[in-house]
Amino acid sequence: MKILITGGLGYIGSHTAIQFINAGHEILIVDNLSNSKLDVYKSIKSITKTDFSFEELDLCETKALISVFSSFLPDAVIHFAGLKAVGESVEDPIKYYDNNVGGSISLLKAMEHSGCHKILFSSSATVYGVPEYLPFDEQHRLDPINPYGQSKLMTELVLKDWAKSKETNQAIILRYFNPVGAHKSGFIGEDPLGVPNNLMPFISQVASGRLEELKVFGSDYDTRDGTGERDYIHVEDLSRAHLLSLNNINKIDSIDYFNVGTGSGYTVLECIKAYEKESGKNIKYTLAARRDGDVSISYASANKIKEFCDWSPEFDLEAMCKDSWNWECKTSI
Ligand code: NAD
Ligand code: UDP
């Protein structure tokens, strides 16, 4: 198939691009480089030993996007492009609605124009908000607690109406839990600009000495050791979920929703311990106050995606830390 990947030079998009190329698909990446580097394009080509096209373009530029679609004529789109910093979304919500919702609407216009009817969309567990029960299943109430999560839910709603508007339209919504880890080669991985917001990249940078110490946000949660618990998933497993989902897209009527997580959670202290074991480094940390907007525990019920496309995770926390450390060692030199 010919697959157009938006945000394909970013963290999850780049890993997914490699899996699609290796599976024999022809891809084209559209990215505005707002949170990625051109080097990633070279790395994907060198890892896959395959040439493919990249367009540096903002999704909101509908005219230019239509022209890219008209010449590539994709069979399907995988839509990763979006802004994802929760704190920034609270400070500048319009930027998030404009880029994430506006960009998605522009994308649908370009798809419509070129007769492309299939899309996979990167949504997030944040659409559920505070858990009413656990594990989160796809029926859980949707009630995001910040503009980033709202922008994901709004896009889901737009896609729902789009999918139902024509018999040929099909959308798969993948709600990711906590993607971590990196490609085995160590040549691509998560490369956040500035000080990382997320736990794993922060731990990596403490391990390599780029950062002094980790602050553990909250040690009085109702969990095994009092620290927050999350469902971490290896980015390679997450990428493979896209490949299997797209292979099975014709099984769905118009739109369907799938959690992508492992189904079990690890606490912050368990992550630190696992990372210390894999890296052989001491991770310095202090216990600090809870972070605003954090839930105590979040993990997925991943039964639905397993049933849909026979996907299940292959990598455990050990592998996530090992691959993340391999990538950190290469980038922090
Ligand atoms: P990322 O920032 O590494 O990748 C996103 C890419 O999209 C970047 O390369 C960026 O330059 C590009 N982009 C952003 N806005 C664009 C626009 N308007 N036009 C063109 N390109 C644009 O993020 P990621 O971690 O790879 O996440 C990919 C998707 O998955 C995002 O939509 C994110 O919200 C979602 N998601 C991520 C996580 C996570 O923890 N990483 C969790 C749940 C959902
Ligand atoms: N966390 C932490 N210190 C940090 C970053 C995160 O203790 O510097 C904790 C956070 O409170 C949560 C877990 O690590 O319990 C995962 O946080 P992350 O931001 O990676 O993911 P999210 O909160 O979006 O699920």
Short mmCIF file of C-alpha atoms and ligand atoms in Angstrom, two decimals:
data_model
loop_
_atom_site.label_atom_id
_atom_site.label_comp_id
_atom_site.label_asym_id
_atom_site.label_seq_id
_atom_site.Cartn_x
_atom_site.Cartn_y
_atom_site.Cartn_z
CA MET A 1 0.00 0.00 0.00
CA LYS A 2 0.94 3.64 -0.37
CA ILE A 3 0.90 5.18 3.12
CA LEU A 4 1.17 8.87 3.92
CA ILE A 5 2.52 9.35 7.46
CA THR A 6 1.99 12.71 9.16
CA GLY A 7 4.46 13.50 11.94
CA GLY A 8 6.59 10.62 10.68
CA LEU A 9 9.89 12.14 11.79
CA GLY A 10 8.70 12.26 15.41
CA TYR A 11 9.25 9.65 18.11
CA ILE A 12 6.46 7.16 17.40
CA GLY A 13 6.08 8.05 13.70
CA SER A 14 9.73 7.28 12.89
CA HIS A 15 9.58 3.81 14.49
CA THR A 16 6.32 3.10 12.69
CA ALA A 17 7.71 4.30 9.35
CA ILE A 18 10.50 1.72 9.66
CA GLN A 19 8.04 -1.09 10.33
CA PHE A 20 5.90 -0.12 7.33
CA ILE A 21 8.90 0.14 5.00
CA ASN A 22 10.18 -3.24 6.23
CA ALA A 23 6.75 -4.73 5.58
CA GLY A 24 7.02 -3.61 1.94
CA HIS A 25 4.78 -0.53 1.93
CA GLU A 26 5.62 2.65 0.04
CA ILE A 27 5.60 5.62 2.40
CA LEU A 28 5.70 9.40 2.25
CA ILE A 29 6.30 11.47 5.39
CA VAL A 30 4.82 14.92 5.98
CA ASP A 31 6.27 16.79 8.97
CA ASN A 32 6.83 20.48 9.78
CA LEU A 33 9.87 19.68 11.99
CA SER A 34 8.30 21.59 14.90
CA ASN A 35 9.35 18.79 17.24
CA SER A 36 11.76 16.69 15.18
CA LYS A 37 14.97 16.90 13.23
CA LEU A 38 15.78 16.26 9.58
CA ASP A 39 18.49 13.82 10.75
CA VAL A 40 15.72 11.36 11.58
CA TYR A 41 14.85 11.17 7.85
CA LYS A 42 18.44 10.11 7.16
CA SER A 43 18.38 7.60 10.02
CA ILE A 44 15.17 5.94 8.77
CA LYS A 45 16.68 5.64 5.27
CA SER A 46 19.89 4.23 6.63
CA ILE A 47 18.19 1.71 8.98
CA THR A 48 15.84 0.47 6.24
CA LYS A 49 18.31 0.94 3.36
CA THR A 50 15.33 2.36 1.46
CA ASP A 51 14.73 5.70 -0.18
CA PHE A 52 11.39 7.41 0.28
CA SER A 53 9.95 10.93 0.10
CA PHE A 54 9.67 13.52 2.80
CA GLU A 55 7.74 16.82 2.56
CA GLU A 56 8.52 19.54 5.08
CA LEU A 57 5.03 20.95 5.46
CA ASP A 58 2.57 22.10 8.11
CA LEU A 59 -0.70 20.18 7.98
CA CYS A 60 -2.60 23.43 8.39
CA GLU A 61 -1.41 24.53 4.92
CA THR A 62 -4.32 22.85 3.19
CA LYS A 63 -3.53 23.93 -0.37
CA ALA A 64 0.03 22.62 -0.29
CA LEU A 65 -1.16 19.46 1.47
CA ILE A 66 -3.76 18.82 -1.23
CA SER A 67 -1.04 19.09 -3.82
CA VAL A 68 1.12 16.51 -1.97
CA PHE A 69 -1.89 14.16 -1.76
CA SER A 70 -2.73 14.67 -5.42
CA SER A 71 0.67 13.54 -6.58
CA PHE A 72 1.26 10.70 -4.06
CA LEU A 73 -2.36 9.37 -4.04
CA PRO A 74 -2.07 7.40 -0.79
CA ASP A 75 -4.25 4.38 0.00
CA ALA A 76 -4.19 5.24 3.70
CA VAL A 77 -2.96 7.85 6.18
CA ILE A 78 -1.35 7.35 9.58
CA HIS A 79 -1.82 10.57 11.49
CA PHE A 80 0.79 11.20 14.22
CA ALA A 81 1.35 14.94 13.72
CA GLY A 82 0.32 16.87 16.78
CA LEU A 83 1.56 18.81 19.76
CA LYS A 84 1.68 16.79 22.97
CA ALA A 85 2.95 18.83 25.96
CA VAL A 86 0.18 18.91 28.57
CA GLY A 87 1.59 21.94 30.45
CA GLU A 88 2.01 23.98 27.28
CA SER A 89 -1.57 23.12 26.26
CA VAL A 90 -2.86 24.63 29.50
CA GLU A 91 -0.88 27.85 28.87
CA ASP A 92 -1.77 28.11 25.18
CA PRO A 93 -4.91 26.06 24.46
CA ILE A 94 -5.67 27.78 21.15
CA LYS A 95 -2.30 26.68 19.76
CA TYR A 96 -3.30 23.10 20.60
CA TYR A 97 -6.81 23.28 19.15
CA ASP A 98 -5.47 25.04 16.07
CA ASN A 99 -2.65 22.58 15.40
CA ASN A 100 -4.20 19.31 16.59
CA VAL A 101 -7.85 19.78 15.61
CA GLY A 102 -7.30 22.30 12.78
CA GLY A 103 -4.44 20.22 11.34
CA SER A 104 -6.63 17.11 11.38
CA ILE A 105 -9.49 18.88 9.59
CA SER A 106 -7.08 20.15 6.95
CA LEU A 107 -5.79 16.58 6.55
CA LEU A 108 -9.32 15.23 6.05
CA LYS A 109 -9.92 17.85 3.35
CA ALA A 110 -6.79 16.71 1.50
CA MET A 111 -7.84 13.06 1.88
CA GLU A 112 -11.30 13.86 0.54
CA HIS A 113 -9.75 15.68 -2.40
CA SER A 114 -7.55 12.76 -3.43
CA GLY A 115 -10.06 10.00 -2.71
CA CYS A 116 -8.23 8.55 0.30
CA HIS A 117 -10.68 6.89 2.70
CA LYS A 118 -8.62 5.17 5.39
CA ILE A 119 -6.95 6.71 8.44
CA LEU A 120 -5.26 5.57 11.66
CA PHE A 121 -5.21 8.28 14.30
CA SER A 122 -2.88 8.62 17.31
CA SER A 123 -5.12 9.31 20.25
CA SER A 124 -4.22 8.99 23.88
CA ALA A 125 -5.30 7.45 27.18
CA THR A 126 -5.65 11.06 28.37
CA VAL A 127 -9.10 11.13 26.68
CA TYR A 128 -10.39 9.05 29.63
CA GLY A 129 -9.37 11.52 32.35
CA VAL A 130 -9.65 10.39 35.98
CA PRO A 131 -10.37 6.64 36.16
CA GLU A 132 -13.86 5.62 37.32
CA TYR A 133 -12.60 2.03 37.30
CA LEU A 134 -9.47 0.18 36.15
CA PRO A 135 -8.24 -1.11 33.82
CA PHE A 136 -9.45 1.53 31.37
CA ASP A 137 -11.46 -0.15 28.63
CA GLU A 138 -12.71 1.54 25.48
CA GLN A 139 -16.19 2.00 27.04
CA HIS A 140 -14.84 4.15 29.88
CA ARG A 141 -16.34 7.65 30.16
CA LEU A 142 -14.41 10.23 28.09
CA ASP A 143 -13.56 13.28 30.18
CA PRO A 144 -10.10 14.74 29.49
CA ILE A 145 -8.75 17.09 32.13
CA ASN A 146 -6.54 19.37 29.99
CA PRO A 147 -6.62 21.06 26.55
CA TYR A 148 -4.20 18.50 25.07
CA GLY A 149 -6.60 15.68 25.98
CA GLN A 150 -9.57 17.74 24.80
CA SER A 151 -7.87 18.29 21.43
CA LYS A 152 -7.48 14.50 21.06
CA LEU A 153 -11.13 13.90 21.97
CA MET A 154 -12.31 16.65 19.61
CA THR A 155 -10.34 15.06 16.78
CA GLU A 156 -11.89 11.68 17.61
CA LEU A 157 -15.33 13.30 17.32
CA VAL A 158 -14.49 14.94 13.99
CA LEU A 159 -13.23 11.59 12.70
CA LYS A 160 -16.40 9.86 13.88
CA ASP A 161 -18.62 12.20 11.84
CA TRP A 162 -16.26 11.98 8.86
CA ALA A 163 -16.21 8.16 9.00
CA LYS A 164 -19.99 7.94 9.19
CA SER A 165 -20.54 10.43 6.37
CA LYS A 166 -19.55 8.03 3.56
CA GLU A 167 -19.71 4.26 3.29
CA THR A 168 -16.13 4.06 2.03
CA ASN A 169 -14.60 6.01 4.95
CA GLN A 170 -12.81 4.05 7.66
CA ALA A 171 -11.01 5.33 10.77
CA ILE A 172 -9.13 3.49 13.49
CA ILE A 173 -8.48 5.39 16.70
CA LEU A 174 -5.53 4.06 18.69
CA ARG A 175 -5.43 5.31 22.30
CA TYR A 176 -1.83 4.99 23.40
CA PHE A 177 -0.81 4.54 27.02
CA ASN A 178 2.86 5.38 27.88
CA PRO A 179 5.23 4.73 24.95
CA VAL A 180 8.90 4.34 25.93
CA GLY A 181 12.06 2.65 24.63
CA ALA A 182 13.80 3.04 21.30
CA HIS A 183 14.77 1.20 18.13
CA LYS A 184 17.23 -1.63 18.75
CA SER A 185 19.81 0.01 16.50
CA GLY A 186 20.05 2.94 18.93
CA PHE A 187 19.86 5.33 15.98
CA ILE A 188 16.34 6.60 16.61
CA GLY A 189 14.48 7.18 19.85
CA GLU A 190 12.73 9.87 21.86
CA ASP A 191 14.63 13.14 21.64
CA PRO A 192 12.69 15.78 23.58
CA LEU A 193 13.64 19.42 23.20
CA GLY A 194 14.82 20.93 26.51
CA VAL A 195 14.14 19.29 29.87
CA PRO A 196 11.93 16.21 29.39
CA ASN A 197 8.40 16.25 30.89
CA ASN A 198 8.05 12.48 30.81
CA LEU A 199 9.49 10.01 33.25
CA MET A 200 11.57 7.70 31.04
CA PRO A 201 13.52 10.33 29.09
CA PHE A 202 14.14 12.14 32.38
CA ILE A 203 15.50 8.96 34.00
CA SER A 204 17.70 8.34 30.93
CA GLN A 205 19.24 11.78 31.18
CA VAL A 206 19.92 11.39 34.91
CA ALA A 207 21.56 8.03 34.18
CA SER A 208 23.86 9.57 31.56
CA GLY A 209 24.66 12.57 33.75
CA ARG A 210 22.91 15.12 31.51
CA LEU A 211 20.54 15.88 34.41
CA GLU A 212 21.37 15.99 38.11
CA GLU A 213 18.44 14.18 39.74
CA LEU A 214 14.87 13.03 39.20
CA LYS A 215 11.99 14.43 41.21
CA VAL A 216 9.49 11.69 41.98
CA PHE A 217 6.12 13.43 41.81
CA GLY A 218 4.09 12.05 44.71
CA SER A 219 4.91 9.26 47.16
CA ASP A 220 1.53 9.09 48.93
CA TYR A 221 -0.59 7.54 46.17
CA ASP A 222 -2.59 4.40 46.87
CA THR A 223 -0.13 2.15 45.00
CA ARG A 224 2.36 -0.61 45.98
CA ASP A 225 5.04 1.91 47.00
CA GLY A 226 3.11 5.20 47.01
CA THR A 227 4.42 6.44 43.64
CA GLY A 228 2.35 6.85 40.44
CA GLU A 229 1.65 3.77 38.36
CA ARG A 230 1.49 3.75 34.54
CA ASP A 231 1.17 1.29 31.67
CA TYR A 232 4.49 1.61 29.79
CA ILE A 233 4.63 0.16 26.30
CA HIS A 234 7.68 -0.36 24.10
CA VAL A 235 7.53 1.95 21.07
CA GLU A 236 8.29 -1.05 18.82
CA ASP A 237 5.21 -2.88 20.13
CA LEU A 238 3.15 0.27 19.64
CA SER A 239 4.41 0.67 16.08
CA ARG A 240 3.58 -2.94 15.29
CA ALA A 241 0.03 -2.29 16.53
CA HIS A 242 -0.31 0.22 13.65
CA LEU A 243 0.84 -2.30 11.08
CA LEU A 244 -1.55 -5.01 12.30
CA SER A 245 -4.45 -2.54 12.68
CA LEU A 246 -4.08 -1.26 9.14
CA ASN A 247 -3.84 -4.82 7.81
CA ASN A 248 -7.23 -5.47 9.40
CA ILE A 249 -8.97 -2.15 8.74
CA ASN A 250 -11.50 -3.69 6.36
CA LYS A 251 -13.00 -5.61 9.30
CA ILE A 252 -14.43 -2.39 10.75
CA ASP A 253 -17.58 -0.65 9.54
CA SER A 254 -16.70 3.03 9.76
CA ILE A 255 -14.80 3.78 12.96
CA ASP A 256 -13.47 1.82 15.91
CA TYR A 257 -11.39 2.56 19.02
CA PHE A 258 -8.57 0.52 20.53
CA ASN A 259 -6.39 0.93 23.61
CA VAL A 260 -2.73 0.19 23.04
CA GLY A 261 -1.07 -0.70 26.33
CA THR A 262 0.31 -3.83 27.96
CA GLY A 263 -2.45 -4.21 30.53
CA SER A 264 -0.17 -3.86 33.55
CA GLY A 265 1.42 -0.96 35.33
CA TYR A 266 4.75 -0.08 36.94
CA THR A 267 5.36 2.52 39.62
CA VAL A 268 7.93 5.29 39.32
CA LEU A 269 10.22 3.55 41.83
CA GLU A 270 9.94 0.25 39.90
CA CYS A 271 10.96 2.09 36.72
CA ILE A 272 13.97 3.63 38.45
CA LYS A 273 15.06 0.23 39.75
CA ALA A 274 14.66 -1.43 36.35
CA TYR A 275 16.61 1.37 34.64
CA GLU A 276 19.42 1.14 37.21
CA LYS A 277 19.70 -2.59 36.53
CA GLU A 278 19.87 -2.20 32.74
CA SER A 279 22.20 0.82 32.71
CA GLY A 280 24.41 -0.10 35.65
CA LYS A 281 24.04 3.52 36.78
CA ASN A 282 22.74 4.99 39.98
CA ILE A 283 19.63 7.12 39.37
CA LYS A 284 19.63 9.92 41.91
CA TYR A 285 16.12 10.94 42.96
CA THR A 286 14.20 12.83 45.61
CA LEU A 287 10.59 12.44 46.66
CA ALA A 288 8.58 15.55 45.80
CA ALA A 289 4.99 16.79 45.85
CA ARG A 290 2.38 15.38 43.48
CA ARG A 291 2.30 16.97 40.02
CA ASP A 292 -0.90 18.87 39.23
CA GLY A 293 -3.29 16.91 37.04
CA ASP A 294 -1.62 13.50 37.60
CA VAL A 295 -3.80 10.48 38.29
CA SER A 296 -2.64 7.84 40.74
CA ILE A 297 -2.88 4.79 38.48
CA SER A 298 -3.51 4.33 34.77
CA TYR A 299 -3.39 1.09 32.84
CA ALA A 300 -5.18 -0.37 29.88
CA SER A 301 -7.41 -3.23 29.12
CA ALA A 302 -5.78 -4.30 25.85
CA ASN A 303 -8.16 -7.19 25.09
CA LYS A 304 -9.99 -5.46 22.27
CA ILE A 305 -6.95 -4.86 20.05
CA LYS A 306 -5.74 -8.41 20.69
CA GLU A 307 -9.04 -9.78 19.47
CA PHE A 308 -9.17 -7.38 16.51
CA CYS A 309 -5.76 -7.97 14.97
CA ASP A 310 -3.99 -10.53 17.18
CA TRP A 311 -1.66 -7.90 18.61
CA SER A 312 0.00 -8.40 21.95
CA PRO A 313 3.11 -6.79 23.40
CA GLU A 314 6.42 -8.63 23.08
CA PHE A 315 8.69 -6.43 25.18
CA ASP A 316 8.82 -6.08 28.98
CA LEU A 317 10.04 -3.22 31.16
CA GLU A 318 13.58 -4.63 31.09
CA ALA A 319 13.68 -4.37 27.27
CA MET A 320 12.17 -0.87 27.37
CA CYS A 321 14.92 0.32 29.74
CA LYS A 322 17.67 -1.51 27.85
CA ASP A 323 16.74 -0.01 24.46
CA SER A 324 16.18 3.42 25.97
CA TRP A 325 19.66 3.29 27.57
CA ASN A 326 21.26 2.15 24.30
CA TRP A 327 19.71 5.19 22.56
CA GLU A 328 20.68 7.56 25.40
CA CYS A 329 24.30 6.35 25.23
CA LYS A 330 24.41 7.15 21.49
CA THR A 331 22.73 10.59 21.77
CA SER A 332 24.49 11.87 24.88
CA ILE A 333 28.03 11.37 23.52
P1 NAD B 1 6.51 13.82 18.47
O1 NAD B 1 6.38 15.25 18.86
O2 NAD B 1 7.81 13.15 18.62
O3 NAD B 1 6.02 13.64 16.95
C1 NAD B 1 5.03 14.44 16.36
C2 NAD B 1 5.56 14.95 15.04
O4 NAD B 1 4.55 15.73 14.41
C3 NAD B 1 6.79 15.84 15.16
O5 NAD B 1 7.78 15.39 14.28
C4 NAD B 1 6.30 17.24 14.77
O6 NAD B 1 7.31 17.98 14.13
C5 NAD B 1 5.14 16.90 13.85
N1 NAD B 1 4.07 17.91 13.79
C6 NAD B 1 3.40 18.48 14.82
N2 NAD B 1 2.46 19.34 14.35
C7 NAD B 1 2.54 19.30 13.00
C8 NAD B 1 1.83 19.95 11.94
N3 NAD B 1 0.87 20.83 12.18
N4 NAD B 1 2.18 19.66 10.67
C9 NAD B 1 3.16 18.77 10.39
N5 NAD B 1 3.86 18.14 11.34
C10 NAD B 1 3.55 18.39 12.64
O7 NAD B 1 5.36 13.02 19.26
P2 NAD B 1 5.16 11.46 19.44
O8 NAD B 1 5.49 11.10 20.85
O9 NAD B 1 5.79 10.71 18.33
O10 NAD B 1 3.57 11.39 19.32
C11 NAD B 1 2.93 11.15 18.08
C12 NAD B 1 1.43 11.25 18.30
O11 NAD B 1 1.02 10.34 19.32
C13 NAD B 1 0.99 12.64 18.78
O12 NAD B 1 -0.20 12.97 18.11
C14 NAD B 1 0.75 12.46 20.25
O13 NAD B 1 -0.24 13.31 20.74
C15 NAD B 1 0.28 11.00 20.32
N6 NAD B 1 0.56 10.38 21.63
C16 NAD B 1 1.83 10.39 22.14
C17 NAD B 1 2.08 9.84 23.38
C18 NAD B 1 3.47 9.88 23.98
O14 NAD B 1 3.59 9.72 25.22
N7 NAD B 1 4.54 10.04 23.21
C19 NAD B 1 1.04 9.27 24.12
C20 NAD B 1 -0.24 9.26 23.58
C21 NAD B 1 -0.47 9.82 22.31
N1 UDP B 2 6.98 11.45 36.93
C1 UDP B 2 7.87 11.75 37.95
N2 UDP B 2 8.89 12.62 37.67
C2 UDP B 2 9.08 13.20 36.45
C3 UDP B 2 8.16 12.87 35.41
C4 UDP B 2 7.12 12.00 35.69
O1 UDP B 2 7.74 11.26 39.06
O2 UDP B 2 10.01 14.00 36.26
C5 UDP B 2 5.89 10.50 37.22
C6 UDP B 2 4.49 11.07 36.98
O3 UDP B 2 4.03 11.73 38.14
C7 UDP B 2 3.69 9.80 36.65
C8 UDP B 2 4.72 8.91 35.91
O4 UDP B 2 6.01 9.42 36.31
O5 UDP B 2 3.30 9.13 37.83
C9 UDP B 2 4.60 8.97 34.40
O6 UDP B 2 4.64 10.33 33.99
P1 UDP B 2 4.74 10.76 32.46
O7 UDP B 2 4.76 12.25 32.41
O8 UDP B 2 5.87 10.04 31.82
O9 UDP B 2 3.41 10.17 31.81
P2 UDP B 2 1.87 10.56 32.05
O10 UDP B 2 1.77 11.27 33.36
O11 UDP B 2 1.53 11.40 30.90
O12 UDP B 2 1.15 9.27 32.09
#
